[in-house]
mmCIF file of C-alpha atoms in Angstrom:
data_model
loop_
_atom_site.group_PDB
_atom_site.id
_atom_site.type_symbol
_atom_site.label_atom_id
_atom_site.label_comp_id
_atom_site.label_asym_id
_atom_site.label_seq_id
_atom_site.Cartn_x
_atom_site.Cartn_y
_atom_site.Cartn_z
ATOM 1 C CA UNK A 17 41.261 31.203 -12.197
ATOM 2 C CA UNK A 18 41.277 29.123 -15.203
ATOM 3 C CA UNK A 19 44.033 28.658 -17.868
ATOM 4 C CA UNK A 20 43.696 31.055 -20.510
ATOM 5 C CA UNK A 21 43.414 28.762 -23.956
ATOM 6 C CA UNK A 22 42.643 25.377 -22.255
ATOM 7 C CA UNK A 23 39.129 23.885 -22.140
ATOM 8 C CA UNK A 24 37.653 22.812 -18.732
ATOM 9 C CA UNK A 25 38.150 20.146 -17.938
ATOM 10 C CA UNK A 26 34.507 17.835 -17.634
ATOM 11 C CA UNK A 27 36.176 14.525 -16.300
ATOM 12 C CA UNK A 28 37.332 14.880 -12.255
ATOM 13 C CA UNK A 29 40.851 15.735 -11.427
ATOM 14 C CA UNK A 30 43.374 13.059 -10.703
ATOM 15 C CA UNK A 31 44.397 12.964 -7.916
ATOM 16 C CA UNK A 32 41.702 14.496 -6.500
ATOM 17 C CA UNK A 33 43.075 16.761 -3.905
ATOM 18 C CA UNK A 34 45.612 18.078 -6.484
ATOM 19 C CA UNK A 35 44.264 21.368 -8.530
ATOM 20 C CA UNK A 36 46.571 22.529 -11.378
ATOM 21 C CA UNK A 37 45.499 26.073 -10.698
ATOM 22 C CA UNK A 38 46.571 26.323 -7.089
ATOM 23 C CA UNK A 39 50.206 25.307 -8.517
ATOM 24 C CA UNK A 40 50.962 27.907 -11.222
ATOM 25 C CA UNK A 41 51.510 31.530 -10.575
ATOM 26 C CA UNK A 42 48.679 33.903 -11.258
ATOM 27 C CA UNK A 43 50.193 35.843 -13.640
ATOM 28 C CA UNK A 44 51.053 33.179 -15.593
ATOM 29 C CA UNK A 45 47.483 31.882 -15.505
ATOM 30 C CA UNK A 46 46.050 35.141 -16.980
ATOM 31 C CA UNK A 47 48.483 35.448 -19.663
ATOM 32 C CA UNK A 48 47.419 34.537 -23.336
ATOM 33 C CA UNK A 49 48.460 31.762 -25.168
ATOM 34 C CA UNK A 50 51.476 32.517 -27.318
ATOM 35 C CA UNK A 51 50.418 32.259 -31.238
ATOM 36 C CA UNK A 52 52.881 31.493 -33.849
ATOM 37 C CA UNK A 53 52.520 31.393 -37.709
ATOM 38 C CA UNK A 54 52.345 27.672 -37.874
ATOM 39 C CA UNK A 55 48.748 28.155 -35.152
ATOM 40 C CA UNK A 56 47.017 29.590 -38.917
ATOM 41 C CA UNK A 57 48.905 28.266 -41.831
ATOM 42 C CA UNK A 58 51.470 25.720 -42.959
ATOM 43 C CA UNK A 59 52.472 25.799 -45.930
ATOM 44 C CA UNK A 60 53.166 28.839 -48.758
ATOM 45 C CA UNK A 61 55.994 30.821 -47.967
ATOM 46 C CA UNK A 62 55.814 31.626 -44.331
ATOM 47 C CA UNK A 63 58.113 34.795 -44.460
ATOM 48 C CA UNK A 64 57.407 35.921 -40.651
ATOM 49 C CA UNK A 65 58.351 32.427 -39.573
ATOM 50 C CA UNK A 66 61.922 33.510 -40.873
ATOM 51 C CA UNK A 67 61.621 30.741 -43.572
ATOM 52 C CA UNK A 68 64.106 30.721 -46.965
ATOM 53 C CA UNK A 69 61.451 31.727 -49.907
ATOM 54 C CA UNK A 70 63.843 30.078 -52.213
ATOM 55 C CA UNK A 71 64.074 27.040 -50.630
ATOM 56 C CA UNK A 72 67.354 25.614 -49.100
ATOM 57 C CA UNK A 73 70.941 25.726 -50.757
ATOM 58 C CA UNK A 74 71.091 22.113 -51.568
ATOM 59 C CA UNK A 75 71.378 21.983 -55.420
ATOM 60 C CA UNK A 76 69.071 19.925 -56.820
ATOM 61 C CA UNK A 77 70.853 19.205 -60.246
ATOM 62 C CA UNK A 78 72.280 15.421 -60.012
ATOM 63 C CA UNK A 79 74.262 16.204 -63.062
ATOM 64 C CA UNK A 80 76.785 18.477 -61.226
ATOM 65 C CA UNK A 81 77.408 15.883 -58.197
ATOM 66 C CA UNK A 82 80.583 15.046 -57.494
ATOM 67 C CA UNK A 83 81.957 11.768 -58.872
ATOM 68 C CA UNK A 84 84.715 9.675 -57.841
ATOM 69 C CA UNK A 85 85.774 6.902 -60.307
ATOM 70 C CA UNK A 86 82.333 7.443 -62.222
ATOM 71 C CA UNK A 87 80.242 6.929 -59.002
ATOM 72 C CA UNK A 88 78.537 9.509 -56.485
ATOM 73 C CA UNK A 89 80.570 9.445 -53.394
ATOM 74 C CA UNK A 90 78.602 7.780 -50.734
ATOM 75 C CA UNK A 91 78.559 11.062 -48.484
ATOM 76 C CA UNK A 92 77.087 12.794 -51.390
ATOM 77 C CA UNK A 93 74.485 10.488 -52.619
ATOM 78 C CA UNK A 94 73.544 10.814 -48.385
ATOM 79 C CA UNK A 95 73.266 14.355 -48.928
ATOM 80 C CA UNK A 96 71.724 14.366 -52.313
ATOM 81 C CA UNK A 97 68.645 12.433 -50.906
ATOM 82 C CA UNK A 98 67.459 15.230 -48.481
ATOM 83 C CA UNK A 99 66.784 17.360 -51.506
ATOM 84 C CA UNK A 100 62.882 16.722 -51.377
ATOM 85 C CA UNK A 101 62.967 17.273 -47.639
ATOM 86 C CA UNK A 102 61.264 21.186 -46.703
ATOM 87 C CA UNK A 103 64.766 22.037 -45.078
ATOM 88 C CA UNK A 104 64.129 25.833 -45.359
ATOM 89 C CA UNK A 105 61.163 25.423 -43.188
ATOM 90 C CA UNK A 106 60.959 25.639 -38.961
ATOM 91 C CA UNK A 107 59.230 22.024 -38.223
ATOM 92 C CA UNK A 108 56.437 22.582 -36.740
ATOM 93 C CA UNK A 109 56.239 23.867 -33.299
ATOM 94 C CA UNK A 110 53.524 21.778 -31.421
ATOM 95 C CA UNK A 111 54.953 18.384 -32.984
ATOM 96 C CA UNK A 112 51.363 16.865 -33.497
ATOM 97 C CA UNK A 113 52.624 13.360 -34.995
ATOM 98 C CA UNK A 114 55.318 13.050 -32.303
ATOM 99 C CA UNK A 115 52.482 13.697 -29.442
ATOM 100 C CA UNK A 116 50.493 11.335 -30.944
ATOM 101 C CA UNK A 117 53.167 8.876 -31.380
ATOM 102 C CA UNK A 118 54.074 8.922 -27.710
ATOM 103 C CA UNK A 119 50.427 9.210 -26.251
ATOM 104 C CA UNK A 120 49.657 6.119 -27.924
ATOM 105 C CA UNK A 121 52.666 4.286 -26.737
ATOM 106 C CA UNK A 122 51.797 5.288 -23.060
ATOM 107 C CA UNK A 123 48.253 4.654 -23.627
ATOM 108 C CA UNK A 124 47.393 8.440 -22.969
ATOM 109 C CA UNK A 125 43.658 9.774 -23.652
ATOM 110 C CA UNK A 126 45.546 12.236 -26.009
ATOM 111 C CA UNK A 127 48.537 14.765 -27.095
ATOM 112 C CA UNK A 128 47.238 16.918 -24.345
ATOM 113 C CA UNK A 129 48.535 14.987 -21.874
ATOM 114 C CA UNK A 130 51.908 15.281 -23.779
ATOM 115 C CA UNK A 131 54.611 17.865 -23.036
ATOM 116 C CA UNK A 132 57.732 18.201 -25.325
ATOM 117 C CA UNK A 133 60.871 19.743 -24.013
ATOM 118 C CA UNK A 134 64.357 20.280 -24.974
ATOM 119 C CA UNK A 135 66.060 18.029 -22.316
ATOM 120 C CA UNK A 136 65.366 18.237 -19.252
ATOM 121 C CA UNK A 137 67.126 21.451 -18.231
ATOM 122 C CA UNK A 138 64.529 23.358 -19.785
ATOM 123 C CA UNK A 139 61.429 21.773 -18.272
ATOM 124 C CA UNK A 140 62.846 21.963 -15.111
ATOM 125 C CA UNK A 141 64.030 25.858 -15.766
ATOM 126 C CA UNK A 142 60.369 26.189 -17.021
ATOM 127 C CA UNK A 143 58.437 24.612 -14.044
ATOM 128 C CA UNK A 144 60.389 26.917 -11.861
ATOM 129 C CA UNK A 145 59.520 29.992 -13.905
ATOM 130 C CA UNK A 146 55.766 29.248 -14.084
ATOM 131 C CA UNK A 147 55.426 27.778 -10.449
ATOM 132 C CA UNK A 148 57.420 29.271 -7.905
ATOM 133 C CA UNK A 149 57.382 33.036 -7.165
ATOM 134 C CA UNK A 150 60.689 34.464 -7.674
ATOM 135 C CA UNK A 151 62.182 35.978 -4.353
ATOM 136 C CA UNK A 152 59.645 34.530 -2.353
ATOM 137 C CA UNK A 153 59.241 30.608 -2.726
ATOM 138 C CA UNK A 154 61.474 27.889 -2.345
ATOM 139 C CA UNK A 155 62.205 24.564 -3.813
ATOM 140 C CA UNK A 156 63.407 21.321 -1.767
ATOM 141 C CA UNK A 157 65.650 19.382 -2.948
ATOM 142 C CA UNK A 158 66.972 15.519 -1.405
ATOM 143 C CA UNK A 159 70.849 15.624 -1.931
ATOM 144 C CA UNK A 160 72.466 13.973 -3.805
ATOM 145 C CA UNK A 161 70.347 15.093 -7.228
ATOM 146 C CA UNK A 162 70.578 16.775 -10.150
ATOM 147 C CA UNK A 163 72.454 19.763 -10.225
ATOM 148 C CA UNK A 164 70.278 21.544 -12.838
ATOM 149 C CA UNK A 165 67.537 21.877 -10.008
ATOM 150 C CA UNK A 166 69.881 23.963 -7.881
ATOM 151 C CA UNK A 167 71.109 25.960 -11.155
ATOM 152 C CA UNK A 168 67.918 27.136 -11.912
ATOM 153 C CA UNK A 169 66.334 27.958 -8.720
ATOM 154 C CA UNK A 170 69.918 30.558 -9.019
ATOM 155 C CA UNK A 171 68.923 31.384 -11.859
ATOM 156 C CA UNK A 172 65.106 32.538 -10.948
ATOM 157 C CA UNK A 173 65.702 33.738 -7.739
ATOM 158 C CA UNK A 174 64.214 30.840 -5.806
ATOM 159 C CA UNK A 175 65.591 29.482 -2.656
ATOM 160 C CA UNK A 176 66.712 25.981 -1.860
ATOM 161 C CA UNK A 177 65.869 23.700 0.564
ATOM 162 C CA UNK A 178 68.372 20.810 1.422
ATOM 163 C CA UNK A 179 67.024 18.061 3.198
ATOM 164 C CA UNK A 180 68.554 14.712 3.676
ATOM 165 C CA UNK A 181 66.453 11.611 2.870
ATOM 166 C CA UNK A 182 65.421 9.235 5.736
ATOM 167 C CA UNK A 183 65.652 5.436 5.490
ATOM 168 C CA UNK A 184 64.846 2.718 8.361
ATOM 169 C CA UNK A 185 62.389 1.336 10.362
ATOM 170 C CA UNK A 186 62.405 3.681 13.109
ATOM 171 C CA UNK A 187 62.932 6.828 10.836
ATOM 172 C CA UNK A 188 61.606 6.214 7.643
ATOM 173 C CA UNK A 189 58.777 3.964 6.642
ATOM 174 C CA UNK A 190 58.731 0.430 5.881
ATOM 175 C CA UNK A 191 62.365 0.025 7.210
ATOM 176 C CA UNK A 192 64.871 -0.716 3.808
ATOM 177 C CA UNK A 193 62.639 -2.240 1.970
ATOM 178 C CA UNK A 194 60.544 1.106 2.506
ATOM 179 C CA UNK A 195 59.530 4.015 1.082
ATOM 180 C CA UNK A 196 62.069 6.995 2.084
ATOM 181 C CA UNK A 197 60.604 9.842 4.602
ATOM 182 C CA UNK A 198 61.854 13.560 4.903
ATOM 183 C CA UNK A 199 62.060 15.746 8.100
ATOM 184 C CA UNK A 200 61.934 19.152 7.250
ATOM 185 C CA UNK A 201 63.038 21.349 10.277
ATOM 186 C CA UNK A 202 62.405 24.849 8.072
ATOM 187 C CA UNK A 203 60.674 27.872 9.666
#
């Protein structure tokens, strides 16, 4: 089933035995893309994007700053400068010039190969939710980790799977100098 919104991809997939599809839920591949304000317009006042109409509170009026021994106080003058900025205004969701910024710097074909999150807590909480079938699926996890992973497999109703990491030359691969090696003894 393809991903509702995204273009097919022409150019083979890499790696080649993984397929995106296989990985995300089904219902989450047939629902529609979520479409905000910013997707058709940006700029006039953007009342359903909960914007101020008025502009922010900031007075713009120099004359009235406060001043200490005939000078604006530093603070203020710091604070007087964001006047111009649109304050009363949601930046904008997809974050085009930060994508871009970042794709170039890791040499990416483009801001589609970018994802943004807010920490990693919530692209971890969001991989769960769009990958792993609540009640039925489980993650595995290689103690000691990141605590976040267990939290949200709580969280979505997703089992965990502890399994210790192997090191050595008779157990894991390459001896210590190695790559590590799991034994998963799960039914």
């Amino acid at each position: 089933m393809p991903i509702l919104g995204l273009a097919l991809s022409s150019s083979p997939t890499k790696p080649a035995h993984f397929d995106i599809e296989r990985v995300i839920r089904p219902n989450i591949l047939s629902l529609h893309p979520y479409r905000c304000a910013r997707d058709d317009y940006s700029e006039g006042i953007l009342l359903d994007a909960n914007e101020n109409a008025l502009g922010h509170s900031i007075a713009s009026d120099t004359s009235s700053q406060p001043k200490a021994n005939g000078k604006v106080a530093a603070a203020d003058s710091e604070l007087y400068s964001t006047v111009e900025l649109d304050l009363h205004r949601y930046p904008d969701p997809s974050h085009p010039s930060i994508k871009s910024r970042i794709a170039e710097l890791r040499g990416l074909p483009g801001t589609d190969y970018v994802f943004l999150g807010v920490g990693s807590d919530e692209v971890i909480d969001l991989l769960m939710r769009v990958c792993v079938a609540p009640g039925k699926e489980k993650i595995l996890t290689t103690p000691p980790t990141y605590g976040m992973y267990a939290v949200c497999a709580q969280v979505n109703d997703v089992g965990v799977v502890k399994v210790d990491l192997e090191l050595g030359a008779q157990e894991g691969e390459g001896g210590e100098m190695g790559r590590f090696s799991l034994r998963v003894d799960e039914v």
